[in-house]
PDB file of C-alpha atoms in Angstrom:
ATOM      1  CA  MET A   1      13.391  16.638  14.203  1.00  0.00           C
ATOM      2  CA  THR A   2      14.423  14.641  11.125  1.00  0.00           C
ATOM      3  CA  ARG A   3      16.669  11.637  11.623  1.00  0.00           C
ATOM      4  CA  SER A   4      19.601  11.712   9.230  1.00  0.00           C
ATOM      5  CA  ILE A   5      20.305   7.962   9.210  1.00  0.00           C
ATOM      6  CA  SER A   6      17.516   5.467   8.623  1.00  0.00           C
ATOM      7  CA  LEU A   7      17.494   2.147  10.483  1.00  0.00           C
ATOM      8  CA  SER A   8      15.094   0.637   7.991  1.00  0.00           C
ATOM      9  CA  ASN A   9      16.136  -2.883   6.949  1.00  0.00           C
ATOM     10  CA  ARG A  10      19.451  -2.630   8.847  1.00  0.00           C
ATOM     11  CA  VAL A  11      19.526  -5.629  11.158  1.00  0.00           C
ATOM     12  CA  TRP A  12      22.729  -6.566  12.991  1.00  0.00           C
ATOM     13  CA  ALA A  13      24.076 -10.038  12.189  1.00  0.00           C
ATOM     14  CA  ARG A  14      21.010 -10.888  10.116  1.00  0.00           C
ATOM     15  CA  ASN A  15      23.005 -13.676   8.459  1.00  0.00           C
ATOM     16  CA  GLY A  16      25.712 -14.019  11.102  1.00  0.00           C
ATOM     17  CA  VAL A  17      26.347 -16.552  13.864  1.00  0.00           C
ATOM     18  CA  ARG A  18      24.041 -15.898  16.824  1.00  0.00           C
ATOM     19  CA  THR A  19      23.795 -17.774  20.123  1.00  0.00           C
ATOM     20  CA  ASP A  20      21.211 -17.015  22.773  1.00  0.00           C
ATOM     21  CA  PRO A  21      23.182 -16.388  26.007  1.00  0.00           C
ATOM     22  CA  ASP A  22      20.083 -17.423  28.004  1.00  0.00           C
ATOM     23  CA  LEU A  23      20.826 -15.169  30.971  1.00  0.00           C
ATOM     24  CA  ASP A  24      18.080 -16.860  32.997  1.00  0.00           C
ATOM     25  CA  THR A  25      20.210 -19.986  33.372  1.00  0.00           C
ATOM     26  CA  ALA A  26      23.290 -20.559  35.528  1.00  0.00           C
ATOM     27  CA  ALA A  27      25.471 -20.873  32.434  1.00  0.00           C
ATOM     28  CA  GLY A  28      24.220 -17.572  31.078  1.00  0.00           C
ATOM     29  CA  ALA A  29      24.489 -15.848  34.431  1.00  0.00           C
ATOM     30  CA  ASN A  30      28.125 -16.955  34.727  1.00  0.00           C
ATOM     31  CA  LEU A  31      28.979 -14.449  32.049  1.00  0.00           C
ATOM     32  CA  LEU A  32      28.948 -12.043  34.989  1.00  0.00           C
ATOM     33  CA  THR A  33      30.787 -13.016  38.191  1.00  0.00           C
ATOM     34  CA  VAL A  34      30.961 -11.329  41.555  1.00  0.00           C
ATOM     35  CA  GLU A  35      34.527 -10.791  42.784  1.00  0.00           C
ATOM     36  CA  GLY A  36      35.420  -8.863  45.929  1.00  0.00           C
ATOM     37  CA  GLY A  37      31.969  -7.403  46.358  1.00  0.00           C
ATOM     38  CA  HIS A  38      31.703  -5.947  42.835  1.00  0.00           C
ATOM     39  CA  ILE A  39      30.620  -7.283  39.456  1.00  0.00           C
ATOM     40  CA  GLU A  40      33.226  -8.205  36.879  1.00  0.00           C
ATOM     41  CA  SER A  41      32.413  -9.289  33.346  1.00  0.00           C
ATOM     42  CA  GLN A  42      34.085 -12.302  31.810  1.00  0.00           C
ATOM     43  CA  GLY A  43      33.246 -10.793  28.435  1.00  0.00           C
ATOM     44  CA  PRO A  44      30.444 -12.184  26.285  1.00  0.00           C
ATOM     45  CA  PHE A  45      31.224 -14.383  23.314  1.00  0.00           C
ATOM     46  CA  ALA A  46      30.898 -12.796  19.867  1.00  0.00           C
ATOM     47  CA  ALA A  47      27.915 -15.017  19.056  1.00  0.00           C
ATOM     48  CA  HIS A  48      26.195 -13.873  22.259  1.00  0.00           C
ATOM     49  CA  MET A  49      26.776 -10.219  21.354  1.00  0.00           C
ATOM     50  CA  ASN A  50      25.477 -10.916  17.860  1.00  0.00           C
ATOM     51  CA  PHE A  51      22.301 -12.382  19.351  1.00  0.00           C
ATOM     52  CA  GLU A  52      21.593  -9.377  21.573  1.00  0.00           C
ATOM     53  CA  GLN A  53      22.437  -6.817  18.886  1.00  0.00           C
ATOM     54  CA  TRP A  54      20.358  -8.741  16.329  1.00  0.00           C
ATOM     55  CA  ARG A  55      17.364  -8.895  18.681  1.00  0.00           C
ATOM     56  CA  THR A  56      17.507  -5.167  19.435  1.00  0.00           C
ATOM     57  CA  SER A  57      17.989  -4.003  15.849  1.00  0.00           C
ATOM     58  CA  ALA A  58      15.310  -6.397  14.528  1.00  0.00           C
ATOM     59  CA  LEU A  59      12.804  -4.972  17.027  1.00  0.00           C
ATOM     60  CA  LEU A  60      13.722  -1.399  16.077  1.00  0.00           C
ATOM     61  CA  ASN A  61      13.350  -2.311  12.415  1.00  0.00           C
ATOM     62  CA  ASP A  62       9.824  -3.625  13.069  1.00  0.00           C
ATOM     63  CA  VAL A  63       8.845  -0.445  14.907  1.00  0.00           C
ATOM     64  CA  GLU A  64      10.250   1.825  12.217  1.00  0.00           C
ATOM     65  CA  GLN A  65       8.538   0.022   9.371  1.00  0.00           C
ATOM     66  CA  ASP A  66       5.111  -0.720  10.878  1.00  0.00           C
ATOM     67  CA  GLY A  67       4.842   1.183  14.167  1.00  0.00           C
ATOM     68  CA  ILE A  68       3.632  -1.944  16.002  1.00  0.00           C
ATOM     69  CA  LEU A  69       5.777  -4.966  16.911  1.00  0.00           C
ATOM     70  CA  GLU A  70       5.054  -8.436  15.573  1.00  0.00           C
ATOM     71  CA  TRP A  71       3.368 -10.699  18.142  1.00  0.00           C
ATOM     72  CA  SER A  72       5.800 -12.854  20.122  1.00  0.00           C
ATOM     73  CA  PRO A  73       4.932 -15.918  22.221  1.00  0.00           C
ATOM     74  CA  GLU A  74       7.604 -14.847  24.719  1.00  0.00           C
ATOM     75  CA  THR A  75       6.132 -11.412  25.441  1.00  0.00           C
ATOM     76  CA  ASN A  76       3.785 -10.965  28.404  1.00  0.00           C
ATOM     77  CA  TYR A  77       1.129  -8.562  27.069  1.00  0.00           C
ATOM     78  CA  GLY A  78      -0.992  -6.432  29.352  1.00  0.00           C
ATOM     79  CA  LEU A  79      -4.611  -5.430  29.007  1.00  0.00           C
ATOM     80  CA  GLY A  80      -4.968  -3.153  25.961  1.00  0.00           C
ATOM     81  CA  SER A  81      -1.514  -3.916  24.542  1.00  0.00           C
ATOM     82  CA  LEU A  82      -1.185  -3.984  20.760  1.00  0.00           C
ATOM     83  CA  ALA A  83       0.555  -6.504  18.509  1.00  0.00           C
ATOM     84  CA  LYS A  84       0.375  -7.400  14.859  1.00  0.00           C
ATOM     85  CA  ILE A  85       0.580 -10.503  12.730  1.00  0.00           C
ATOM     86  CA  GLY A  86       1.346  -9.534   9.161  1.00  0.00           C
ATOM     87  CA  LYS A  87      -0.959  -6.579   8.533  1.00  0.00           C
ATOM     88  CA  LEU A  88      -3.626  -7.583  11.071  1.00  0.00           C
ATOM     89  CA  LEU A  89      -3.646  -5.526  14.263  1.00  0.00           C
ATOM     90  CA  TYR A  90      -4.706  -7.107  17.559  1.00  0.00           C
ATOM     91  CA  GLN A  91      -5.444  -5.701  21.025  1.00  0.00           C
ATOM     92  CA  SER A  92      -4.944  -7.754  24.183  1.00  0.00           C
ATOM     93  CA  GLN A  93      -8.120  -8.390  26.185  1.00  0.00           C
ATOM     94  CA  SER A  94      -6.418  -9.795  29.279  1.00  0.00           C
ATOM     95  CA  THR A  95      -3.516  -9.271  31.666  1.00  0.00           C
ATOM     96  CA  ASN A  96      -0.520 -11.630  31.751  1.00  0.00           C
ATOM     97  CA  ASN A  97      -1.365 -12.536  28.150  1.00  0.00           C
ATOM     98  CA  LYS A  98       1.549 -14.739  27.161  1.00  0.00           C
ATOM     99  CA  ASN A  99       1.877 -17.414  24.475  1.00  0.00           C
ATOM    100  CA  ASN A 100      -1.746 -17.039  23.313  1.00  0.00           C
ATOM    101  CA  PRO A 101      -1.737 -16.802  19.495  1.00  0.00           C
ATOM    102  CA  PRO A 102      -4.107 -13.950  18.555  1.00  0.00           C
ATOM    103  CA  ALA A 103      -5.672 -15.756  15.610  1.00  0.00           C
ATOM    104  CA  THR A 104      -6.786 -18.697  17.780  1.00  0.00           C
ATOM    105  CA  SER A 105      -7.312 -17.005  21.161  1.00  0.00           C
ATOM    106  CA  PRO A 106     -10.444 -14.839  20.852  1.00  0.00           C
ATOM    107  CA  SER A 107     -10.836 -14.583  24.633  1.00  0.00           C
ATOM    108  CA  ASN A 108      -7.388 -12.981  24.867  1.00  0.00           C
ATOM    109  CA  TRP A 109      -7.238 -10.924  21.670  1.00  0.00           C
ATOM    110  CA  ASN A 110      -9.547  -8.814  19.522  1.00  0.00           C
ATOM    111  CA  VAL A 111      -8.871  -7.766  15.962  1.00  0.00           C
ATOM    112  CA  VAL A 112      -8.696  -3.973  15.925  1.00  0.00           C
ATOM    113  CA  PRO A 113     -11.409  -2.836  13.467  1.00  0.00           C
ATOM    114  CA  LEU A 114     -10.516  -0.185  10.929  1.00  0.00           C
ATOM    115  CA  GLY A 115     -13.320   1.964  12.287  1.00  0.00           C
ATOM    116  CA  SER A 116     -11.485   2.383  15.584  1.00  0.00           C
ATOM    117  CA  LEU A 117      -8.649   4.216  13.834  1.00  0.00           C
ATOM    118  CA  PRO A 118      -8.733   8.025  13.788  1.00  0.00           C
ATOM    119  CA  THR A 119     -10.571   9.371  10.743  1.00  0.00           C
ATOM    120  CA  ASN A 120      -7.423  11.205   9.648  1.00  0.00           C
ATOM    121  CA  TYR A 121      -5.534   7.876   9.537  1.00  0.00           C
ATOM    122  CA  VAL A 122      -5.125   6.822   5.896  1.00  0.00           C
ATOM    123  CA  VAL A 123      -5.786   3.121   5.337  1.00  0.00           C
ATOM    124  CA  ILE A 124      -3.868   1.618   2.421  1.00  0.00           C
ATOM    125  CA  ALA A 125      -5.550  -0.827   0.037  1.00  0.00           C
ATOM    126  CA  ALA A 126      -3.433  -2.590  -2.570  1.00  0.00           C
ATOM    127  CA  THR A 127      -6.380  -3.090  -4.962  1.00  0.00           C
ATOM    128  CA  ILE A 128      -9.996  -2.051  -5.356  1.00  0.00           C
ATOM    129  CA  ALA A 129     -10.895  -5.634  -4.379  1.00  0.00           C
ATOM    130  CA  ASN A 130      -9.085  -5.141  -1.063  1.00  0.00           C
ATOM    131  CA  ALA A 131     -10.926  -1.860  -0.517  1.00  0.00           C
ATOM    132  CA  ARG A 132     -14.300  -3.485  -1.200  1.00  0.00           C
ATOM    133  CA  GLY A 133     -13.459  -6.181   1.353  1.00  0.00           C
ATOM    134  CA  MET A 134     -12.876  -3.730   4.215  1.00  0.00           C
ATOM    135  CA  GLU A 135     -15.423  -3.806   7.031  1.00  0.00           C
ATOM    136  CA  GLY A 136     -16.057  -1.553  10.024  1.00  0.00           C
ATOM    137  CA  LEU A 137     -15.064   1.697   8.312  1.00  0.00           C
ATOM    138  CA  VAL A 138     -16.467   4.849   9.904  1.00  0.00           C
ATOM    139  CA  ASN A 139     -17.794   7.997   8.302  1.00  0.00           C
ATOM    140  CA  GLU A 140     -15.100  10.143   6.646  1.00  0.00           C
ATOM    141  CA  GLN A 141     -12.400   7.488   7.034  1.00  0.00           C
ATOM    142  CA  VAL A 142      -9.815   7.918   4.252  1.00  0.00           C
ATOM    143  CA  ILE A 143      -8.765   4.971   2.071  1.00  0.00           C
ATOM    144  CA  GLU A 144      -5.866   5.146  -0.376  1.00  0.00           C
ATOM    145  CA  ILE A 145      -5.870   2.636  -3.229  1.00  0.00           C
ATOM    146  CA  ILE A 146      -2.510   2.084  -4.905  1.00  0.00           C
ATOM    147  CA  GLN A 147      -3.560  -0.238  -7.743  1.00  0.00           C
ATOM    148  CA  PRO A 148      -2.321   1.138 -11.101  1.00  0.00           C
ATOM    149  CA  GLY A 149      -5.192   2.555 -13.109  1.00  0.00           C
ATOM    150  CA  TYR A 150      -7.378   3.045 -10.033  1.00  0.00           C
ATOM    151  CA  ALA A 151      -4.980   4.809  -7.664  1.00  0.00           C
ATOM    152  CA  GLY A 152      -6.307   7.613  -5.511  1.00  0.00           C
ATOM    153  CA  ARG A 153      -7.852   8.551  -2.183  1.00  0.00           C
ATOM    154  CA  PHE A 154     -11.436   7.801  -1.204  1.00  0.00           C
ATOM    155  CA  TRP A 155     -13.575   8.850   1.744  1.00  0.00           C
ATOM    156  CA  VAL A 156     -16.284   6.849   3.485  1.00  0.00           C
ATOM    157  CA  ASP A 157     -19.771   8.315   3.096  1.00  0.00           C
ATOM    158  CA  ALA A 158     -21.681   6.379   5.759  1.00  0.00           C
ATOM    159  CA  ASN A 159     -24.851   8.373   5.061  1.00  0.00           C
ATOM    160  CA  ASP A 160     -25.127   7.089   1.489  1.00  0.00           C
ATOM    161  CA  VAL A 161     -26.829   3.701   1.322  1.00  0.00           C
ATOM    162  CA  SER A 162     -27.970   3.692  -2.303  1.00  0.00           C
ATOM    163  CA  THR A 163     -25.286   4.819  -4.768  1.00  0.00           C
ATOM    164  CA  GLY A 164     -24.109   1.928  -6.915  1.00  0.00           C
ATOM    165  CA  ASP A 165     -20.558   0.671  -7.383  1.00  0.00           C
ATOM    166  CA  ASP A 166     -19.210   2.040 -10.678  1.00  0.00           C
ATOM    167  CA  GLY A 167     -15.779   0.456 -10.313  1.00  0.00           C
ATOM    168  CA  TYR A 168     -13.904   3.738 -10.183  1.00  0.00           C
ATOM    169  CA  ASP A 169     -15.443   6.812  -8.525  1.00  0.00           C
ATOM    170  CA  VAL A 170     -17.683   4.901  -6.095  1.00  0.00           C
ATOM    171  CA  LEU A 171     -16.913   1.528  -4.494  1.00  0.00           C
ATOM    172  CA  VAL A 172     -19.235  -0.398  -2.193  1.00  0.00           C
ATOM    173  CA  THR A 173     -17.736  -2.504   0.602  1.00  0.00           C
ATOM    174  CA  THR A 174     -19.021  -5.906   1.677  1.00  0.00           C
ATOM    175  CA  ASP A 175     -20.842  -4.304   4.619  1.00  0.00           C
ATOM    176  CA  GLY A 176     -22.426  -1.583   2.479  1.00  0.00           C
ATOM    177  CA  ARG A 177     -20.153   1.413   3.036  1.00  0.00           C
ATOM    178  CA  ARG A 178     -19.724   3.774   0.041  1.00  0.00           C
ATOM    179  CA  LEU A 179     -16.140   4.762  -0.754  1.00  0.00           C
ATOM    180  CA  LYS A 180     -16.075   7.908  -2.872  1.00  0.00           C
ATOM    181  CA  ARG A 181     -13.111   9.240  -4.790  1.00  0.00           C
ATOM    182  CA  ILE A 182     -11.955  12.474  -3.187  1.00  0.00           C
ATOM    183  CA  GLU A 183     -10.512  14.192  -6.240  1.00  0.00           C
ATOM    184  CA  PRO A 184      -9.437  13.293  -9.762  1.00  0.00           C
ATOM    185  CA  ALA A 185      -5.792  12.498 -10.309  1.00  0.00           C
ATOM    186  CA  ALA A 186      -3.557  15.184 -11.799  1.00  0.00           C
ATOM    187  CA  PRO A 187      -3.005  15.138 -15.581  1.00  0.00           C
ATOM    188  CA  ILE A 188      -0.102  13.108 -16.918  1.00  0.00           C
ATOM    189  CA  THR A 189       2.318  14.908 -19.236  1.00  0.00           C
ATOM    190  CA  ILE A 190       3.500  12.885 -22.240  1.00  0.00           C
ATOM    191  CA  THR A 191       6.532  13.746 -24.346  1.00  0.00           C
ATOM    192  CA  GLY A 192       7.202  11.486 -27.302  1.00  0.00           C
ATOM    193  CA  ASP A 193       5.813   8.164 -28.474  1.00  0.00           C
ATOM    194  CA  THR A 194       3.935   6.305 -25.744  1.00  0.00           C
ATOM    195  CA  THR A 195       2.150   2.975 -25.291  1.00  0.00           C
ATOM    196  CA  LEU A 196      -0.827   3.264 -22.976  1.00  0.00           C
ATOM    197  CA  THR A 197      -0.791   1.268 -19.730  1.00  0.00           C
ATOM    198  CA  MET A 198      -3.103   0.938 -16.735  1.00  0.00           C
ATOM    199  CA  ASP A 199      -1.333   3.935 -15.212  1.00  0.00           C
ATOM    200  CA  HIS A 200      -3.157   6.010 -17.860  1.00  0.00           C
ATOM    201  CA  ASN A 201      -6.613   4.608 -17.120  1.00  0.00           C
ATOM    202  CA  ARG A 202      -9.237   7.317 -16.493  1.00  0.00           C
ATOM    203  CA  ARG A 203      -6.558   9.982 -16.634  1.00  0.00           C
ATOM    204  CA  VAL A 204      -6.099  13.180 -18.615  1.00  0.00           C
ATOM    205  CA  LEU A 205      -2.974  12.978 -20.783  1.00  0.00           C
ATOM    206  CA  ARG A 206      -1.313  16.229 -21.905  1.00  0.00           C
ATOM    207  CA  VAL A 207       0.833  15.578 -24.961  1.00  0.00           C
ATOM    208  CA  THR A 208       3.339  18.420 -25.298  1.00  0.00           C
ATOM    209  CA  THR A 209       5.398  17.175 -28.285  1.00  0.00           C
ATOM    210  CA  ALA A 210       4.814  15.219 -31.467  1.00  0.00           C
ATOM    211  CA  ALA A 211       3.871  11.693 -30.469  1.00  0.00           C
ATOM    212  CA  VAL A 212       2.382   8.421 -31.623  1.00  0.00           C
ATOM    213  CA  ILE A 213       0.067   6.910 -29.007  1.00  0.00           C
ATOM    214  CA  THR A 214      -0.140   3.113 -29.205  1.00  0.00           C
ATOM    215  CA  LEU A 215      -3.338   1.419 -28.070  1.00  0.00           C
ATOM    216  CA  PRO A 216      -2.160  -2.045 -26.955  1.00  0.00           C
ATOM    217  CA  ASN A 217      -4.096  -5.309 -26.996  1.00  0.00           C
ATOM    218  CA  ASP A 218      -3.544  -6.237 -23.334  1.00  0.00           C
ATOM    219  CA  LEU A 219      -5.655  -3.595 -21.554  1.00  0.00           C
ATOM    220  CA  PRO A 220      -9.018  -4.582 -20.046  1.00  0.00           C
ATOM    221  CA  ALA A 221     -12.417  -3.642 -21.372  1.00  0.00           C
ATOM    222  CA  GLY A 222     -13.553  -0.339 -19.919  1.00  0.00           C
ATOM    223  CA  PHE A 223     -10.138   1.312 -20.090  1.00  0.00           C
ATOM    224  CA  THR A 224     -10.519   4.961 -21.060  1.00  0.00           C
ATOM    225  CA  ALA A 225      -8.345   8.072 -21.263  1.00  0.00           C
ATOM    226  CA  ASP A 226      -8.701  11.674 -22.474  1.00  0.00           C
ATOM    227  CA  ILE A 227      -5.826  13.077 -24.531  1.00  0.00           C
ATOM    228  CA  LYS A 228      -5.119  16.759 -25.117  1.00  0.00           C
ATOM    229  CA  ARG A 229      -2.750  17.945 -27.848  1.00  0.00           C
ATOM    230  CA  ALA A 230      -1.075  20.667 -25.777  1.00  0.00           C
ATOM    231  CA  GLY A 231       1.790  21.357 -28.205  1.00  0.00           C
ATOM    232  CA  THR A 232       2.128  22.069 -31.911  1.00  0.00           C
ATOM    233  CA  GLY A 233       3.464  18.601 -32.798  1.00  0.00           C
ATOM    234  CA  ALA A 234       1.166  16.036 -34.404  1.00  0.00           C
ATOM    235  CA  VAL A 235      -0.481  13.475 -32.131  1.00  0.00           C
ATOM    236  CA  SER A 236      -1.664  10.293 -33.797  1.00  0.00           C
ATOM    237  CA  PHE A 237      -2.930   6.874 -32.700  1.00  0.00           C
ATOM    238  CA  VAL A 238      -2.123   3.318 -33.762  1.00  0.00           C
ATOM    239  CA  VAL A 239      -3.535  -0.004 -32.581  1.00  0.00           C
ATOM    240  CA  ASP A 240      -1.558  -3.138 -31.812  1.00  0.00           C
ATOM    241  CA  GLY A 241      -3.057  -5.596 -34.300  1.00  0.00           C
ATOM    242  CA  GLU A 242      -6.669  -4.714 -33.491  1.00  0.00           C
ATOM    243  CA  ALA A 243      -9.525  -2.742 -35.043  1.00  0.00           C
ATOM    244  CA  LEU A 244      -9.894   0.995 -34.461  1.00  0.00           C
ATOM    245  CA  GLU A 245     -13.407   2.425 -34.715  1.00  0.00           C
ATOM    246  CA  ALA A 246     -12.906   6.122 -35.421  1.00  0.00           C
ATOM    247  CA  ASP A 247     -13.439   8.932 -37.929  1.00  0.00           C
ATOM    248  CA  GLY A 248      -9.710   9.654 -37.949  1.00  0.00           C
ATOM    249  CA  ASN A 249      -6.430   8.625 -36.395  1.00  0.00           C
ATOM    250  CA  ALA A 250      -4.946  11.921 -35.160  1.00  0.00           C
ATOM    251  CA  ILE A 251      -5.942  14.982 -33.158  1.00  0.00           C
ATOM    252  CA  ALA A 252      -6.701  17.678 -35.731  1.00  0.00           C
ATOM    253  CA  SER A 253      -5.119  20.754 -34.112  1.00  0.00           C
ATOM    254  CA  GLN A 254      -3.313  22.173 -31.114  1.00  0.00           C
ATOM    255  CA  TYR A 255      -5.536  22.242 -28.007  1.00  0.00           C
ATOM    256  CA  GLY A 256      -7.775  19.618 -29.550  1.00  0.00           C
ATOM    257  CA  TRP A 257      -9.001  16.621 -27.549  1.00  0.00           C
ATOM    258  CA  ALA A 258      -9.564  12.947 -28.186  1.00  0.00           C
ATOM    259  CA  SER A 259     -10.887  10.133 -26.030  1.00  0.00           C
ATOM    260  CA  VAL A 260     -10.026   6.455 -26.317  1.00  0.00           C
ATOM    261  CA  TYR A 261     -12.155   3.616 -24.998  1.00  0.00           C
ATOM    262  CA  ARG A 262     -11.406  -0.090 -24.871  1.00  0.00           C
ATOM    263  CA  ASP A 263     -14.668  -1.761 -25.895  1.00  0.00           C
ATOM    264  CA  GLY A 264     -13.331  -5.270 -25.416  1.00  0.00           C
ATOM    265  CA  PRO A 265     -10.895  -7.766 -26.940  1.00  0.00           C
ATOM    266  CA  GLY A 266     -10.210  -6.942 -30.564  1.00  0.00           C
ATOM    267  CA  PHE A 267     -11.097  -3.289 -30.936  1.00  0.00           C
ATOM    268  CA  TRP A 268     -10.830   0.261 -29.627  1.00  0.00           C
ATOM    269  CA  SER A 269     -13.017   3.342 -30.039  1.00  0.00           C
ATOM    270  CA  LEU A 270     -11.492   6.768 -30.691  1.00  0.00           C
ATOM    271  CA  PHE A 271     -13.520   9.953 -30.889  1.00  0.00           C
ATOM    272  CA  GLY A 272     -13.022  13.710 -30.594  1.00  0.00           C
ATOM    273  CA  ASP A 273     -11.350  16.434 -32.684  1.00  0.00           C
ATOM    274  CA  LEU A 274      -9.943  14.029 -35.274  1.00  0.00           C
ATOM    275  CA  GLU A 275      -8.390  13.979 -38.729  1.00  0.00           C
ATOM    276  CA  THR A 276      -6.848  11.241 -40.838  1.00  0.00           C
ATOM    277  CA  VAL A 277      -3.094  11.373 -41.482  1.00  0.00           C
TER     278      VAL A 277
END
């Protein structure tokens, strides 16, 4: 069933006045009084209500966003309970585990290794450097890298111990696991003049209208892209103040292809079905 209203980032009285009613004390308990054998409320103060509503909605917000609550020194964790600090996941190794910071209490907490996650659980890596730094991955674990120019899903091939790290299709982690790209990214459709960015790195670009493709001077060495002239309009290339090593500067005909490669600072290579315009 799909929820129609998201709680994400909606926290009651986030910036309002909040006062802990401290119901464990006599003062807090006096918010409720017993009269004539039944309980009557004196009515909580607005700041007390703000505190309780804030606490509840903040906890719900944590669960909705990350699935696991942030560790709290006030929570009494049981054996096997889970908590997180930032993006690190911890599992309690003791009962009555209270006020023991996970990062400095190894007898009470273990870091949950990525390999203990189900193999169909997709682990997110912000960059290829983050992916290379992952340890404890198990065979067929799926990693999704979101770094522009390298984005895509990889699988762990634990049986491969020899393939080298090529920086794109195969990555090698610090403990020797091979991460292999599952499938190439879908082609990008380009309409009109475009300056290449890292989002175009190692991608197929389908140009469907007349366009001038600018090769900028701020992309790293090793950048490459394949460009197809899918339409009838002319597709040409210009550089941003750098040298262009090529036999032409435009794709010669419809359905023709060209490839660009960033050799290093100062120049680009362009090759394929080219003409000079």
